[in-house]
Amino acid sequence: MTPTELTILGLIAEQPRHGYDLEQVIEQRGIRRWAEIGFSSIYYVLTKLEGRGLIASNDTQTSAKSKRVFHATAAGLKAAEEGAVACIADQRTVAHPMLVGLANLPLISDEDYHDALRRRLAWIDARISAVIAAEHSQAPLPHAAREVFSYSLTLLEAERSWLATRVQVPHE
């Protein structure tokens, strides 16, 4: 199962949803920051998941105007559980562009390096604020969403701490 399929299946397992509901939750929770889910791919994935018997709809209408509400089947819940456990336990290292840039420090001036660090620090600060605002605007969140926000904030704060030890930010 792809990460996109698992993410959509997980959101449906959380509660029954139709395609537009999925789009709203994906947008509100900032899921596109860590998962590649395009608006148009939501319906494609729903069709795939339904075809594999992982989700179902009680709605027999199939017109373009109808909003079919999908729920996870027993097989879908089992597949989502197995997929989630596999993702959490996954020990692959994720490639990070920052590491590629750091590995190539001999190619850039100290001035350019520190400027890039300052820009990244400003971006990290903005991301932390955005994640906190998104989390608070949706309270109360399901446990899974709270954990995603917590993990994301912890990673951002760790990177912010690392950056702050290497860059002198001018006081305004």
CSV table of N, CA, C and O in Angstrom, one decimal, residues 126-168:
chain,number,residue,atom,x,y,z
A,126,ALA,N,8.6,30.2,10.9
A,126,ALA,CA,7.3,30.4,10.3
A,126,ALA,C,6.5,29.1,10.3
A,126,ALA,O,5.3,29.0,10.6
A,127,ARG,N,7.2,28.0,10.0
A,127,ARG,CA,6.6,26.6,10.0
A,127,ARG,C,6.1,26.2,11.4
A,127,ARG,O,5.0,25.7,11.6
A,128,ILE,N,7.0,26.5,12.4
A,128,ILE,CA,6.6,26.2,13.8
A,128,ILE,C,5.3,26.9,14.1
A,128,ILE,O,4.3,26.4,14.6
A,129,SER,N,5.2,28.2,13.8
A,129,SER,CA,4.1,29.0,14.1
A,129,SER,C,2.8,28.5,13.4
A,129,SER,O,1.7,28.4,13.9
A,130,ALA,N,3.0,28.1,12.1
A,130,ALA,CA,1.9,27.6,11.3
A,130,ALA,C,1.4,26.3,11.8
A,130,ALA,O,0.2,26.1,11.9
A,131,VAL,N,2.3,25.4,12.2
A,131,VAL,CA,1.9,24.1,12.7
A,131,VAL,C,1.1,24.3,14.1
A,131,VAL,O,0.1,23.7,14.3
A,132,ILE,N,1.6,25.1,14.9
A,132,ILE,CA,0.9,25.4,16.2
A,132,ILE,C,-0.4,26.0,16.0
A,132,ILE,O,-1.4,25.6,16.6
A,133,ALA,N,-0.5,26.9,15.0
A,133,ALA,CA,-1.8,27.6,14.7
A,133,ALA,C,-2.8,26.5,14.1
A,133,ALA,O,-4.0,26.5,14.5
A,134,ALA,N,-2.3,25.7,13.2
A,134,ALA,CA,-3.2,24.7,12.6
A,134,ALA,C,-3.7,23.7,13.7
A,134,ALA,O,-4.8,23.3,13.7
A,135,GLU,N,-2.8,23.3,14.6
A,135,GLU,CA,-3.1,22.4,15.6
A,135,GLU,C,-4.2,23.0,16.6
A,135,GLU,O,-5.2,22.3,16.8
A,136,HIS,N,-4.0,24.2,17.0
A,136,HIS,CA,-4.9,24.8,17.9
A,136,HIS,C,-6.3,25.1,17.3
A,136,HIS,O,-7.3,25.1,17.9
A,137,SER,N,-6.3,25.4,16.0
A,137,SER,CA,-7.5,25.8,15.3
A,137,SER,C,-8.4,24.6,15.1
A,137,SER,O,-9.6,24.8,14.8
A,138,GLN,N,-7.9,23.4,15.3
A,138,GLN,CA,-8.7,22.2,15.0
A,138,GLN,C,-9.0,21.4,16.3
A,138,GLN,O,-9.5,20.3,16.3
A,139,ALA,N,-8.6,21.9,17.4
A,139,ALA,CA,-8.8,21.2,18.7
A,139,ALA,C,-10.3,21.0,19.0
A,139,ALA,O,-11.1,21.9,18.6
A,140,PRO,N,-10.7,19.9,19.5
A,140,PRO,CA,-9.9,18.8,19.9
A,140,PRO,C,-9.6,17.9,18.6
A,140,PRO,O,-10.5,17.7,17.8
A,141,LEU,N,-8.4,17.4,18.5
A,141,LEU,CA,-8.1,16.5,17.4
A,141,LEU,C,-8.1,15.0,17.9
A,141,LEU,O,-7.8,14.8,19.1
A,142,PRO,N,-8.2,14.1,16.9
A,142,PRO,CA,-8.1,12.7,17.3
A,142,PRO,C,-6.6,12.5,17.7
A,142,PRO,O,-5.7,13.2,17.3
A,143,HIS,N,-6.4,11.4,18.4
A,143,HIS,CA,-5.1,11.1,18.9
A,143,HIS,C,-4.1,11.0,17.8
A,143,HIS,O,-3.0,11.5,18.0
A,144,ALA,N,-4.4,10.4,16.7
A,144,ALA,CA,-3.4,10.2,15.6
A,144,ALA,C,-3.0,11.6,15.1
A,144,ALA,O,-1.8,11.8,14.9
A,145,ALA,N,-3.9,12.5,14.9
A,145,ALA,CA,-3.6,13.8,14.4
A,145,ALA,C,-2.7,14.6,15.5
A,145,ALA,O,-1.8,15.3,15.1
A,146,ARG,N,-3.0,14.5,16.8
A,146,ARG,CA,-2.2,15.1,17.8
A,146,ARG,C,-0.8,14.6,17.7
A,146,ARG,O,0.2,15.3,17.9
A,147,GLU,N,-0.6,13.3,17.5
A,147,GLU,CA,0.7,12.7,17.4
A,147,GLU,C,1.5,13.2,16.2
A,147,GLU,O,2.7,13.4,16.3
A,148,VAL,N,0.8,13.4,15.1
A,148,VAL,CA,1.4,13.9,13.9
A,148,VAL,C,1.9,15.3,14.2
A,148,VAL,O,3.1,15.7,13.9
A,149,PHE,N,1.1,16.1,14.7
A,149,PHE,CA,1.5,17.5,15.1
A,149,PHE,C,2.6,17.5,16.1
A,149,PHE,O,3.6,18.3,15.9
A,150,SER,N,2.6,16.7,17.1
A,150,SER,CA,3.6,16.6,18.1
A,150,SER,C,5.0,16.2,17.5
A,150,SER,O,6.0,16.8,17.8
A,151,TYR,N,4.9,15.2,16.7
A,151,TYR,CA,6.2,14.7,16.0
A,151,TYR,C,6.7,15.8,15.1
A,151,TYR,O,7.9,16.1,15.1
A,152,SER,N,5.9,16.4,14.3
A,152,SER,CA,6.3,17.5,13.4
A,152,SER,C,6.9,18.6,14.2
A,152,SER,O,8.0,19.1,13.8
A,153,LEU,N,6.3,19.1,15.2
A,153,LEU,CA,6.8,20.2,16.0
A,153,LEU,C,8.1,19.8,16.7
A,153,LEU,O,9.1,20.6,16.7
A,154,THR,N,8.3,18.6,17.1
A,154,THR,CA,9.5,18.2,17.8
A,154,THR,C,10.7,18.2,16.8
A,154,THR,O,11.8,18.7,17.1
A,155,LEU,N,10.4,17.7,15.5
A,155,LEU,CA,11.5,17.8,14.5
A,155,LEU,C,11.8,19.2,14.1
A,155,LEU,O,13.0,19.5,14.0
A,156,LEU,N,10.8,20.0,14.0
A,156,LEU,CA,11.1,21.4,13.6
A,156,LEU,C,11.8,22.1,14.7
A,156,LEU,O,12.8,22.9,14.5
A,157,GLU,N,11.5,21.9,16.0
A,157,GLU,CA,12.1,22.5,17.1
A,157,GLU,C,13.6,22.0,17.2
A,157,GLU,O,14.5,22.8,17.6
A,158,ALA,N,13.8,20.8,17.0
A,158,ALA,CA,15.2,20.2,17.0
A,158,ALA,C,16.0,20.9,15.9
A,158,ALA,O,17.2,21.3,16.2
A,159,GLU,N,15.5,21.0,14.7
A,159,GLU,CA,16.2,21.7,13.7
A,159,GLU,C,16.4,23.2,14.0
A,159,GLU,O,17.5,23.7,13.8
A,160,ARG,N,15.4,23.8,14.6
A,160,ARG,CA,15.6,25.2,15.0
A,160,ARG,C,16.7,25.4,16.0
A,160,ARG,O,17.5,26.3,15.9
A,161,SER,N,16.8,24.5,17.0
A,161,SER,CA,17.8,24.5,18.0
A,161,SER,C,19.2,24.3,17.3
A,161,SER,O,20.2,25.1,17.7
A,162,TRP,N,19.3,23.4,16.4
A,162,TRP,CA,20.6,23.2,15.7
A,162,TRP,C,21.0,24.5,14.9
A,162,TRP,O,22.1,24.9,15.0
A,163,LEU,N,20.0,25.0,14.2
A,163,LEU,CA,20.3,26.2,13.4
A,163,LEU,C,20.7,27.4,14.3
A,163,LEU,O,21.6,28.2,14.0
A,164,ALA,N,20.0,27.6,15.4
A,164,ALA,CA,20.3,28.7,16.3
A,164,ALA,C,21.8,28.6,16.9
A,164,ALA,O,22.3,29.7,17.2
A,165,THR,N,22.3,27.4,16.9
A,165,THR,CA,23.7,27.3,17.4
A,165,THR,C,24.7,27.7,16.4
A,165,THR,O,25.9,27.9,16.7
A,166,ARG,N,24.3,27.8,15.1
A,166,ARG,CA,25.2,28.1,14.0
A,166,ARG,C,25.1,29.4,13.3
A,166,ARG,O,25.9,29.8,12.5
A,167,VAL,N,24.0,30.1,13.6
A,167,VAL,CA,23.7,31.4,12.9
A,167,VAL,C,23.5,32.5,13.9
A,167,VAL,O,22.9,32.3,15.0
A,168,GLN,N,24.1,33.6,13.6
A,168,GLN,CA,23.8,34.8,14.4
A,168,GLN,C,22.7,35.6,13.8
A,168,GLN,O,22.8,36.1,12.7
